[in-house]
mmCIF file of C-alpha atoms and ligand atoms in Angstrom:
data_model
loop_
_atom_site.group_PDB
_atom_site.id
_atom_site.type_symbol
_atom_site.label_atom_id
_atom_site.label_comp_id
_atom_site.label_asym_id
_atom_site.label_seq_id
_atom_site.Cartn_x
_atom_site.Cartn_y
_atom_site.Cartn_z
ATOM 1 C CA MET A 1 -12.865 -8.423 -3.154
ATOM 2 C CA ILE A 2 -13.090 -4.870 -4.085
ATOM 3 C CA SER A 3 -13.793 -4.412 -7.972
ATOM 4 C CA LEU A 4 -13.347 -0.676 -9.315
ATOM 5 C CA GLU A 5 -14.900 0.139 -13.314
ATOM 6 C CA GLN A 6 -14.254 3.232 -14.138
ATOM 7 C CA LEU A 7 -14.504 5.167 -10.648
ATOM 8 C CA THR A 8 -15.019 8.817 -11.608
ATOM 9 C CA LYS A 9 -15.280 11.851 -9.200
ATOM 10 C CA VAL A 10 -15.779 15.143 -9.968
ATOM 11 C CA TYR A 11 -16.225 17.737 -7.179
ATOM 12 C CA GLU A 12 -17.986 20.597 -9.067
ATOM 13 C CA THR A 13 -19.285 24.136 -7.796
ATOM 14 C CA SER A 14 -20.883 26.731 -9.358
ATOM 15 C CA SER A 15 -17.580 28.312 -10.450
ATOM 16 C CA SER A 16 -15.205 25.052 -11.281
ATOM 17 C CA ARG A 17 -15.124 21.089 -11.963
ATOM 18 C CA THR A 18 -12.186 19.271 -10.470
ATOM 19 C CA THR A 19 -12.245 15.719 -11.738
ATOM 20 C CA VAL A 20 -10.957 13.921 -8.913
ATOM 21 C CA LEU A 21 -10.509 10.503 -9.900
ATOM 22 C CA ASP A 22 -10.974 9.959 -13.871
ATOM 23 C CA ARG A 23 -12.089 6.311 -14.630
ATOM 24 C CA VAL A 24 -9.888 4.047 -12.615
ATOM 25 C CA ASP A 25 -10.128 0.252 -13.212
ATOM 26 C CA PHE A 26 -8.677 -1.527 -9.974
ATOM 27 C CA SER A 27 -9.621 -4.109 -8.116
ATOM 28 C CA VAL A 28 -8.063 -5.746 -4.806
ATOM 29 C CA ALA A 29 -8.596 -10.004 -4.218
ATOM 30 C CA SER A 30 -9.359 -11.600 -1.182
ATOM 31 C CA ALA A 31 -6.116 -12.017 1.749
ATOM 32 C CA GLU A 32 -4.713 -9.009 -0.613
ATOM 33 C CA ILE A 33 -3.227 -5.620 0.667
ATOM 34 C CA ALA A 34 -3.416 -3.641 -2.288
ATOM 35 C CA ALA A 35 -1.494 0.206 -1.722
ATOM 36 C CA VAL A 36 -2.360 2.874 -2.903
ATOM 37 C CA VAL A 37 0.218 5.872 -3.669
ATOM 38 C CA GLY A 38 1.144 9.088 -5.225
ATOM 39 C CA PRO A 39 1.322 12.422 -4.409
ATOM 40 C CA SER A 40 -0.169 14.798 -2.091
ATOM 41 C CA GLY A 41 -3.616 16.173 -3.898
ATOM 42 C CA ALA A 42 -3.728 12.927 -6.048
ATOM 43 C CA GLY A 43 -7.114 11.226 -5.031
ATOM 44 C CA LYS A 44 -5.952 8.662 -2.992
ATOM 45 C CA SER A 45 -8.423 9.185 0.249
ATOM 46 C CA THR A 46 -11.225 10.133 -2.202
ATOM 47 C CA LEU A 47 -11.189 6.882 -3.627
ATOM 48 C CA ALA A 48 -11.018 4.925 -0.339
ATOM 49 C CA GLN A 49 -13.878 7.246 0.513
ATOM 50 C CA CYS A 50 -15.458 6.107 -2.837
ATOM 51 C CA VAL A 51 -15.205 2.493 -2.010
ATOM 52 C CA GLY A 52 -16.704 2.822 1.216
ATOM 53 C CA LEU A 53 -19.390 4.989 -0.225
ATOM 54 C CA LEU A 54 -19.009 7.704 1.855
ATOM 55 C CA GLU A 55 -18.311 9.562 -0.874
ATOM 56 C CA ARG A 56 -21.122 8.901 -3.748
ATOM 57 C CA PRO A 57 -19.091 8.792 -7.046
ATOM 58 C CA THR A 58 -20.269 10.428 -9.724
ATOM 59 C CA SER A 59 -20.291 7.543 -12.467
ATOM 60 C CA GLY A 60 -18.539 4.224 -12.667
ATOM 61 C CA SER A 61 -19.466 1.438 -10.276
ATOM 62 C CA VAL A 62 -17.911 0.162 -6.751
ATOM 63 C CA VAL A 63 -18.090 -3.764 -6.629
ATOM 64 C CA VAL A 64 -17.704 -5.321 -2.691
ATOM 65 C CA ASN A 65 -18.194 -9.090 -2.486
ATOM 66 C CA GLY A 66 -20.167 -9.125 -5.258
ATOM 67 C CA ASP A 67 -22.542 -5.880 -4.321
ATOM 68 C CA ASP A 68 -22.801 -2.908 -6.694
ATOM 69 C CA LEU A 69 -22.679 -0.137 -4.093
ATOM 70 C CA THR A 70 -23.708 2.496 -6.043
ATOM 71 C CA ARG A 71 -26.824 0.720 -6.599
ATOM 72 C CA LEU A 72 -28.196 0.034 -3.675
ATOM 73 C CA GLY A 73 -30.787 2.166 -1.606
ATOM 74 C CA GLU A 74 -29.695 3.930 1.597
ATOM 75 C CA ARG A 75 -31.026 1.031 3.541
ATOM 76 C CA ASP A 76 -29.045 -1.894 1.924
ATOM 77 C CA LEU A 77 -26.312 0.323 1.976
ATOM 78 C CA ARG A 78 -26.268 0.923 5.549
ATOM 79 C CA VAL A 79 -26.141 -2.972 5.728
ATOM 80 C CA ALA A 80 -23.413 -3.460 3.008
ATOM 81 C CA ARG A 81 -20.900 -0.864 4.895
ATOM 82 C CA ARG A 82 -21.137 -3.151 7.740
ATOM 83 C CA ARG A 83 -18.746 -5.707 5.506
ATOM 84 C CA ILE A 84 -16.338 -2.203 5.291
ATOM 85 C CA GLY A 85 -13.998 -1.527 7.913
ATOM 86 C CA THR A 86 -12.149 1.959 7.843
ATOM 87 C CA VAL A 87 -8.923 3.007 9.922
ATOM 88 C CA PHE A 88 -7.687 6.492 9.200
ATOM 89 C CA GLN A 89 -4.070 8.156 9.925
ATOM 90 C CA SER A 90 -6.362 9.884 12.692
ATOM 91 C CA ASP A 91 -7.526 7.381 15.136
ATOM 92 C CA GLY A 92 -10.951 9.200 16.115
ATOM 93 C CA LEU A 93 -11.409 7.582 19.089
ATOM 94 C CA PHE A 94 -13.653 9.157 21.433
ATOM 95 C CA GLY A 95 -11.597 10.629 24.175
ATOM 96 C CA ARG A 96 -14.246 10.443 27.062
ATOM 97 C CA ARG A 97 -14.467 6.445 25.990
ATOM 98 C CA THR A 98 -12.200 3.649 27.182
ATOM 99 C CA ALA A 99 -10.521 1.543 24.722
ATOM 100 C CA ALA A 100 -13.570 -1.103 25.019
ATOM 101 C CA GLN A 101 -16.567 1.565 24.714
ATOM 102 C CA ASN A 102 -15.076 2.574 21.711
ATOM 103 C CA VAL A 103 -13.911 -0.530 20.236
ATOM 104 C CA ALA A 104 -17.585 -0.909 21.465
ATOM 105 C CA LEU A 105 -19.618 1.462 19.346
ATOM 106 C CA PRO A 106 -20.391 -0.368 16.323
ATOM 107 C CA LEU A 107 -22.056 -2.789 18.609
ATOM 108 C CA GLU A 108 -24.474 -0.292 19.977
ATOM 109 C CA TYR A 109 -25.394 1.231 16.763
ATOM 110 C CA LEU A 110 -26.667 -2.416 15.921
ATOM 111 C CA GLY A 111 -28.023 -3.157 19.343
ATOM 112 C CA VAL A 112 -26.617 -6.313 20.063
ATOM 113 C CA THR A 113 -26.819 -7.647 23.530
ATOM 114 C CA THR A 114 -24.411 -6.575 26.661
ATOM 115 C CA ALA A 115 -23.197 -10.085 27.136
ATOM 116 C CA GLU A 116 -22.265 -10.356 23.285
ATOM 117 C CA LYS A 117 -21.119 -6.575 23.274
ATOM 118 C CA LYS A 118 -18.317 -7.298 26.214
ATOM 119 C CA ARG A 119 -17.567 -11.086 24.925
ATOM 120 C CA ARG A 120 -17.106 -9.296 20.995
ATOM 121 C CA VAL A 121 -15.464 -6.288 22.433
ATOM 122 C CA ALA A 122 -12.804 -8.268 24.556
ATOM 123 C CA GLU A 123 -12.136 -10.788 22.007
ATOM 124 C CA LEU A 124 -11.234 -7.761 19.723
ATOM 125 C CA LEU A 125 -8.881 -5.903 22.131
ATOM 126 C CA ASP A 126 -7.239 -9.559 22.168
ATOM 127 C CA ARG A 127 -6.855 -9.735 18.502
ATOM 128 C CA VAL A 128 -5.112 -6.473 18.605
ATOM 129 C CA GLY A 129 -2.666 -7.055 21.776
ATOM 130 C CA LEU A 130 -4.493 -4.865 23.747
ATOM 131 C CA GLY A 131 -6.464 -6.554 25.788
ATOM 132 C CA HIS A 132 -4.709 -5.473 29.272
ATOM 133 C CA ARG A 133 -5.562 -2.060 28.393
ATOM 134 C CA ALA A 134 -9.654 -2.291 27.591
ATOM 135 C CA ASP A 135 -10.201 0.434 30.607
ATOM 136 C CA ALA A 136 -7.627 2.741 29.412
ATOM 137 C CA ARG A 137 -8.322 6.244 27.765
ATOM 138 C CA PRO A 138 -6.927 7.203 24.286
ATOM 139 C CA HIS A 139 -4.512 10.078 26.155
ATOM 140 C CA GLU A 140 -3.237 7.111 28.160
ATOM 141 C CA LEU A 141 -2.020 5.096 25.019
ATOM 142 C CA SER A 142 0.883 5.412 22.709
ATOM 143 C CA GLY A 143 0.046 6.369 19.173
ATOM 144 C CA GLY A 144 0.459 2.515 17.364
ATOM 145 C CA GLN A 145 -2.383 1.837 20.628
ATOM 146 C CA ARG A 146 -4.960 3.997 19.445
ATOM 147 C CA GLN A 147 -4.054 2.755 16.089
ATOM 148 C CA ARG A 148 -4.605 -0.625 17.138
ATOM 149 C CA VAL A 149 -8.218 0.195 19.551
ATOM 150 C CA GLY A 150 -8.680 1.631 15.576
ATOM 151 C CA ILE A 151 -8.714 -1.044 14.005
ATOM 152 C CA ALA A 152 -10.450 -3.712 16.434
ATOM 153 C CA ARG A 153 -13.020 -0.725 16.479
ATOM 154 C CA ALA A 154 -13.158 -1.027 11.950
ATOM 155 C CA LEU A 155 -13.297 -5.183 12.749
ATOM 156 C CA ALA A 156 -16.077 -5.030 15.338
ATOM 157 C CA LEU A 157 -18.655 -6.179 12.434
ATOM 158 C CA ARG A 158 -16.199 -9.007 11.180
ATOM 159 C CA PRO A 159 -16.191 -6.595 7.468
ATOM 160 C CA SER A 160 -14.308 -8.663 4.478
ATOM 161 C CA VAL A 161 -12.332 -5.563 3.336
ATOM 162 C CA LEU A 162 -10.447 -3.264 5.361
ATOM 163 C CA LEU A 163 -9.690 0.260 4.026
ATOM 164 C CA SER A 164 -6.435 2.208 5.435
ATOM 165 C CA ASP A 165 -6.278 5.549 4.848
ATOM 166 C CA GLU A 166 -2.434 6.888 5.933
ATOM 167 C CA ALA A 167 -3.292 4.582 9.054
ATOM 168 C CA THR A 168 0.624 4.490 9.720
ATOM 169 C CA SER A 169 1.906 8.065 8.528
ATOM 170 C CA GLY A 170 3.030 10.136 11.568
ATOM 171 C CA LEU A 171 3.553 7.264 13.586
ATOM 172 C CA ASP A 172 7.442 6.252 14.901
ATOM 173 C CA PRO A 173 9.610 3.340 12.674
ATOM 174 C CA ALA A 174 7.973 0.966 15.694
ATOM 175 C CA SER A 175 4.928 1.249 16.084
ATOM 176 C CA THR A 176 4.847 1.568 12.188
ATOM 177 C CA ALA A 177 6.276 -2.279 12.067
ATOM 178 C CA SER A 178 3.942 -3.627 14.758
ATOM 179 C CA ILE A 179 0.251 -1.924 13.018
ATOM 180 C CA VAL A 180 1.549 -3.695 9.471
ATOM 181 C CA ALA A 181 2.840 -7.402 11.428
ATOM 182 C CA LEU A 182 -1.243 -6.785 12.882
ATOM 183 C CA LEU A 183 -1.910 -5.849 9.537
ATOM 184 C CA ARG A 184 -0.753 -8.725 7.857
ATOM 185 C CA GLU A 185 -1.881 -11.248 10.596
ATOM 186 C CA LEU A 186 -5.112 -10.062 9.976
ATOM 187 C CA ARG A 187 -5.455 -10.347 6.625
ATOM 188 C CA ASP A 188 -4.022 -14.176 6.544
ATOM 189 C CA ASP A 189 -6.643 -15.030 9.395
ATOM 190 C CA LEU A 190 -9.885 -13.311 8.230
ATOM 191 C CA GLY A 191 -9.057 -13.160 4.522
ATOM 192 C CA LEU A 192 -9.402 -9.504 4.485
ATOM 193 C CA SER A 193 -8.930 -7.387 1.050
ATOM 194 C CA ILE A 194 -7.089 -4.319 2.563
ATOM 195 C CA LEU A 195 -6.707 -1.050 0.472
ATOM 196 C CA PHE A 196 -3.370 0.785 1.980
ATOM 197 C CA VAL A 197 -3.276 4.277 1.002
ATOM 198 C CA THR A 198 -0.229 5.879 1.907
ATOM 199 C CA HIS A 199 2.201 8.092 0.814
ATOM 200 C CA GLU A 200 5.105 5.977 2.590
ATOM 201 C CA MET A 201 7.315 3.780 0.197
ATOM 202 C CA ASP A 202 8.865 1.827 2.793
ATOM 203 C CA THR A 203 5.609 1.186 4.200
ATOM 204 C CA VAL A 204 4.530 -0.143 0.948
ATOM 205 C CA LEU A 205 7.250 -2.404 1.097
ATOM 206 C CA GLN A 206 6.421 -4.130 4.185
ATOM 207 C CA ILE A 207 3.210 -4.686 3.761
ATOM 208 C CA ALA A 208 2.020 -4.812 0.054
ATOM 209 C CA ASP A 209 1.404 -7.451 -2.649
ATOM 210 C CA SER A 210 0.442 -5.437 -5.073
ATOM 211 C CA VAL A 211 0.631 -1.050 -5.589
ATOM 212 C CA ALA A 212 -0.719 1.202 -7.276
ATOM 213 C CA ARG A 213 0.350 5.003 -8.393
ATOM 214 C CA LEU A 214 -2.171 7.288 -8.538
ATOM 215 C CA ASP A 215 -1.755 11.008 -9.992
ATOM 216 C CA HIS A 216 -4.028 13.714 -10.906
ATOM 217 C CA GLY A 217 -7.117 10.810 -10.197
ATOM 218 C CA ARG A 218 -5.551 8.356 -12.974
ATOM 219 C CA ILE A 219 -3.822 5.258 -12.369
ATOM 220 C CA VAL A 220 -0.513 5.722 -13.574
ATOM 221 C CA GLU A 221 1.464 2.653 -13.273
ATOM 222 C CA ARG A 222 0.487 -0.837 -11.031
ATOM 223 C CA GLY A 223 1.650 -4.336 -10.218
ATOM 224 C CA ARG A 224 2.571 -6.688 -7.827
ATOM 225 C CA VAL A 225 5.811 -5.104 -6.090
ATOM 226 C CA VAL A 226 7.867 -8.029 -6.587
ATOM 227 C CA ASP A 227 7.422 -7.626 -10.173
ATOM 228 C CA LEU A 228 7.892 -3.794 -9.976
ATOM 229 C CA LEU A 229 11.184 -3.999 -8.311
ATOM 230 C CA ARG A 230 12.356 -6.550 -10.721
ATOM 231 C CA ASP A 231 11.758 -4.267 -13.658
ATOM 232 C CA PRO A 232 14.745 -1.608 -13.612
ATOM 233 C CA SER A 233 11.735 0.607 -16.137
ATOM 234 C CA SER A 234 9.119 1.205 -14.081
ATOM 235 C CA ALA A 235 9.286 4.370 -12.010
ATOM 236 C CA LEU A 236 7.486 3.015 -9.298
ATOM 237 C CA GLY A 237 10.002 0.189 -8.830
ATOM 238 C CA ALA A 238 12.696 2.395 -8.482
ATOM 239 C CA ALA A 239 10.801 4.997 -6.247
ATOM 240 C CA LEU A 240 10.639 1.476 -3.752
ATOM 241 C CA ARG A 241 13.890 0.510 -3.726
ATOM 242 C CA PRO A 242 15.915 4.663 -4.033
ATOM 243 C CA ALA A 243 19.271 4.488 -4.710
ATOM 244 C CA ARG A 244 21.513 5.552 -2.023
ATOM 245 C CA PRO A 245 25.158 6.838 -2.642
ATOM 246 C CA ALA A 246 27.898 4.294 -3.866
ATOM 247 C CA ALA A 247 31.334 4.076 -2.329
ATOM 248 C CA ALA A 248 33.694 5.569 -5.297
ATOM 249 C CA ALA A 249 35.715 3.486 -7.926
ATOM 250 C CA PRO A 250 38.983 2.196 -8.283
ATOM 251 C CA ALA A 251 40.635 4.491 -10.855
ATOM 252 C CA GLY A 252 40.282 2.797 -14.228
ATOM 253 C CA ALA A 253 37.043 1.381 -13.608
ATOM 254 C CA THR A 254 33.131 1.193 -14.938
ATOM 255 C CA THR A 255 30.582 1.820 -12.664
ATOM 256 C CA TRP A 256 27.290 -0.711 -13.388
ATOM 257 C CA ARG A 257 24.026 -0.437 -11.355
ATOM 258 C CA LEU A 258 22.507 -4.333 -11.227
ATOM 259 C CA ASP A 259 19.640 -5.040 -10.649
ATOM 260 C CA TYR A 260 17.906 -8.486 -9.817
ATOM 261 C CA VAL A 261 15.136 -8.285 -12.913
ATOM 262 C CA SER A 262 14.961 -12.608 -12.334
ATOM 263 C CA ALA A 263 13.638 -14.532 -9.894
ATOM 264 C CA ASP A 264 16.708 -17.000 -10.070
ATOM 265 C CA VAL A 265 19.758 -15.249 -9.292
ATOM 266 C CA PRO A 266 22.156 -16.859 -7.874
ATOM 267 C CA SER A 267 23.807 -15.949 -4.028
ATOM 268 C CA ASP A 268 27.379 -15.905 -5.143
ATOM 269 C CA TRP A 269 26.512 -13.855 -8.529
ATOM 270 C CA PRO A 270 29.830 -11.206 -6.963
ATOM 271 C CA THR A 271 31.970 -14.326 -7.743
ATOM 272 C CA ALA A 272 30.416 -15.864 -10.501
ATOM 273 C CA LEU A 273 30.524 -12.367 -12.141
ATOM 274 C CA GLY A 274 34.117 -12.154 -11.553
ATOM 275 C CA SER A 275 34.942 -15.549 -12.803
ATOM 276 C CA ALA A 276 32.903 -14.990 -16.025
ATOM 277 C CA LEU A 277 34.663 -11.708 -16.694
ATOM 278 C CA ALA A 278 38.317 -13.054 -15.432
ATOM 279 C CA SER A 279 38.404 -10.200 -13.840
ATOM 280 C CA ALA A 280 38.349 -8.197 -10.032
ATOM 281 C CA VAL A 281 34.314 -7.191 -9.671
ATOM 282 C CA SER A 282 35.117 -4.313 -6.813
ATOM 283 C CA LEU A 283 31.495 -4.181 -4.926
ATOM 284 C CA LEU A 284 30.249 -0.471 -4.402
ATOM 285 C CA GLY A 285 27.052 -0.766 -2.373
ATOM 286 C CA ALA A 286 24.137 -3.216 -2.157
ATOM 287 C CA SER A 287 20.646 -3.688 -0.783
ATOM 288 C CA ILE A 288 19.496 -7.100 -1.151
ATOM 289 C CA GLU A 289 16.345 -8.401 0.823
ATOM 290 C CA THR A 290 13.243 -11.185 0.585
ATOM 291 C CA LEU A 291 10.256 -10.118 0.251
ATOM 292 C CA GLY A 292 7.150 -12.352 0.535
ATOM 293 C CA GLY A 293 9.832 -15.432 -0.228
ATOM 294 C CA ALA A 294 11.122 -13.639 -2.926
ATOM 295 C CA THR A 295 14.348 -11.891 -3.340
ATOM 296 C CA VAL A 296 14.819 -8.572 -4.833
ATOM 297 C CA GLY A 297 17.780 -6.020 -5.181
ATOM 298 C CA HIS A 298 19.971 -4.090 -6.864
ATOM 299 C CA ALA A 299 24.386 -2.917 -6.559
ATOM 300 C CA THR A 300 26.651 -1.134 -7.662
ATOM 301 C CA VAL A 301 29.468 -2.458 -8.801
ATOM 302 C CA ALA A 302 32.684 -1.390 -10.992
ATOM 303 C CA VAL A 303 34.875 -3.697 -13.763
ATOM 304 C CA PRO A 304 37.579 -2.444 -15.308
ATOM 305 C CA GLU A 305 37.448 -0.922 -18.669
ATOM 306 C CA ALA A 306 38.736 -3.472 -20.545
ATOM 307 C CA VAL A 307 35.566 -6.142 -19.994
ATOM 308 C CA ALA A 308 33.364 -3.232 -19.167
ATOM 309 C CA HIS A 309 31.229 -4.110 -22.629
ATOM 310 C CA ARG A 310 30.774 -7.770 -21.252
ATOM 311 C CA VAL A 311 28.800 -6.809 -18.053
ATOM 312 C CA PRO A 312 25.364 -6.836 -19.730
ATOM 313 C CA GLU A 313 25.388 -9.957 -21.279
ATOM 314 C CA VAL A 314 27.243 -12.213 -18.558
ATOM 315 C CA ALA A 315 24.868 -10.459 -15.849
ATOM 316 C CA ALA A 316 21.918 -11.381 -17.926
ATOM 317 C CA ALA A 317 22.997 -14.795 -17.626
ATOM 318 C CA LEU A 318 22.836 -14.258 -13.873
ATOM 319 C CA GLY A 319 19.217 -12.655 -13.580
ATOM 320 C CA LEU A 320 20.958 -9.266 -13.018
ATOM 321 C CA GLY A 321 19.857 -6.065 -15.470
ATOM 322 C CA ALA A 322 23.046 -4.361 -15.913
ATOM 323 C CA ARG A 323 23.042 -0.339 -16.619
ATOM 324 C CA PRO A 324 26.228 1.623 -16.537
ATOM 325 C CA HIS A 325 26.135 3.608 -13.923
ATOM 326 C CA ASP A 326 25.800 7.181 -15.093
ATOM 327 C CA ALA A 327 22.550 6.623 -17.704
ATOM 328 C CA LEU A 328 20.940 6.475 -14.246
ATOM 329 C CA VAL A 329 18.468 9.018 -12.643
ATOM 330 C CA PRO A 330 19.935 11.319 -10.461
ATOM 331 C CA VAL A 331 18.279 10.037 -6.736
ATOM 332 C CA SER A 332 17.254 13.153 -6.347
ATOM 333 C CA GLY A 333 15.697 13.919 -9.814
ATOM 334 C CA PRO A 334 12.002 13.360 -10.471
ATOM 335 C CA PRO A 335 10.353 10.407 -11.437
ATOM 336 C CA ALA A 336 10.619 9.623 -15.111
ATOM 337 C CA PRO A 337 7.601 10.921 -17.079
ATOM 338 C CA VAL A 338 4.506 8.807 -18.208
ATOM 339 C CA THR A 339 4.201 9.552 -21.495
ATOM 340 C CA PRO A 340 0.244 9.434 -22.646
ATOM 341 C CA ASP A 341 0.584 6.720 -24.121
ATOM 342 C CA ALA A 342 1.900 4.515 -21.819
ATOM 343 C CA GLU A 343 -0.599 5.729 -19.293
ATOM 344 C CA LYS A 344 -3.334 4.614 -21.529
ATOM 345 C CA GLU A 345 -1.307 1.216 -21.539
ATOM 346 C CA LEU A 346 -1.085 1.351 -17.814
ATOM 347 C CA VAL A 347 -4.668 1.847 -16.918
ATOM 348 C CA ARG A 348 -5.731 -0.902 -19.457
HETATM 349 P P1 ADP B 1 -4.775 12.509 -1.808
HETATM 350 O O1 ADP B 1 -5.420 12.011 -0.712
HETATM 351 O O2 ADP B 1 -3.847 11.780 -2.542
HETATM 352 O O3 ADP B 1 -3.524 13.832 -1.229
HETATM 353 P P2 ADP B 1 -7.183 13.820 -2.419
HETATM 354 O O4 ADP B 1 -7.929 12.707 -2.559
HETATM 355 O O5 ADP B 1 -7.593 13.946 -0.817
HETATM 356 O O6 ADP B 1 -5.905 13.358 -1.932
HETATM 357 O O7 ADP B 1 -7.616 15.055 -3.013
HETATM 358 C C1 ADP B 1 -7.710 15.201 -4.261
HETATM 359 C C2 ADP B 1 -8.419 15.785 -4.667
HETATM 360 O O8 ADP B 1 -9.687 16.341 -4.894
HETATM 361 C C3 ADP B 1 -7.120 17.794 -3.741
HETATM 362 O O9 ADP B 1 -6.999 18.325 -5.441
HETATM 363 C C4 ADP B 1 -8.575 18.399 -3.539
HETATM 364 O O10 ADP B 1 -8.625 19.520 -3.116
HETATM 365 C C5 ADP B 1 -9.745 17.916 -3.894
HETATM 366 N N1 ADP B 1 -10.914 17.604 -2.840
HETATM 367 C C6 ADP B 1 -11.273 16.868 -2.276
HETATM 368 N N2 ADP B 1 -12.418 16.370 -1.058
HETATM 369 C C7 ADP B 1 -12.918 17.654 -1.871
HETATM 370 C C8 ADP B 1 -14.452 18.789 -1.772
HETATM 371 N N3 ADP B 1 -15.108 17.787 -0.972
HETATM 372 N N4 ADP B 1 -14.547 19.141 -2.546
HETATM 373 C C9 ADP B 1 -13.940 19.550 -3.550
HETATM 374 N N5 ADP B 1 -12.230 19.637 -3.797
HETATM 375 C C10 ADP B 1 -12.325 17.860 -3.026
#
């Protein structure tokens, strides 16, 4: 379990002072995968580094498994850090060492016996599906495999918390999917709290239970992924499910964007919508999927102008939020601005 309270990081030089993290409150429960997204320079990496206390926060607290790391002296901190595994974008493997020797490194620092080290390394490489590549050097492995070795090494000291900083960025989609599957499996089996820093929205959908958006060092929006996807007013929800161009509407029809805003949208809603409106409904585009057992999605439909005024009410009865299509923010447009008041509300 990770809990950050009023976490602030200021970089100061003789001529400048930059607040990179500004009173961030954030938590990741046991067995939760929490993603942090945000534009480049938002403070995501600094946040991950402060959680591992690789960077000392300027103020605020970092509580991991009940210990406030900011209050620990160097010796206790070294011990506490063992419970935090870290995986970076660059795998950070030593090129001259084999996969097994890389995984063994943290155990060597700890001085475990040779027999124990051998057993544990074999177990870890098996865990990440690389038992058969123990003797391979990093350059003989694919990017995804190297990242797996990095994950095995991060697990060597049996951490309860895993920090992943852009660990899938730069990997091809298939390798990303396999790393995502591995991290989810590790979360399930070991009950890890995983802080997953990324700029890839697709990966957030695949991996995360919750997501927070960091902007200029502040968390401006956060929530469960499913809840954000079901909230048509959420900028983060919109960024997670970008609208794709829909087919053209028939002449004389009005176009509507329908969002799954409830858990109980019937799968035959297009038929039900047509029946309730006593009118033809044209399906112009849709994206519907299941995330962690919950169905989420959105669709673009066209209905004859004569019944358009009834769409919001009929759609609501089916668990769908309806907006006239022209009212939508353009696909390539900037996300809706967050007003200072709304921001205060969100970080509370
Ligand atoms: P992100 O991971 O979201 O791209 P970072 O956490 O890497 O953002 O950086 C956030 C801001 O902090 C950037 O403006 C960066 O220039 C600044 N920053 C990061 N590390 C340092 C440092 N050691 N000294 C001064 N500024 C830094």
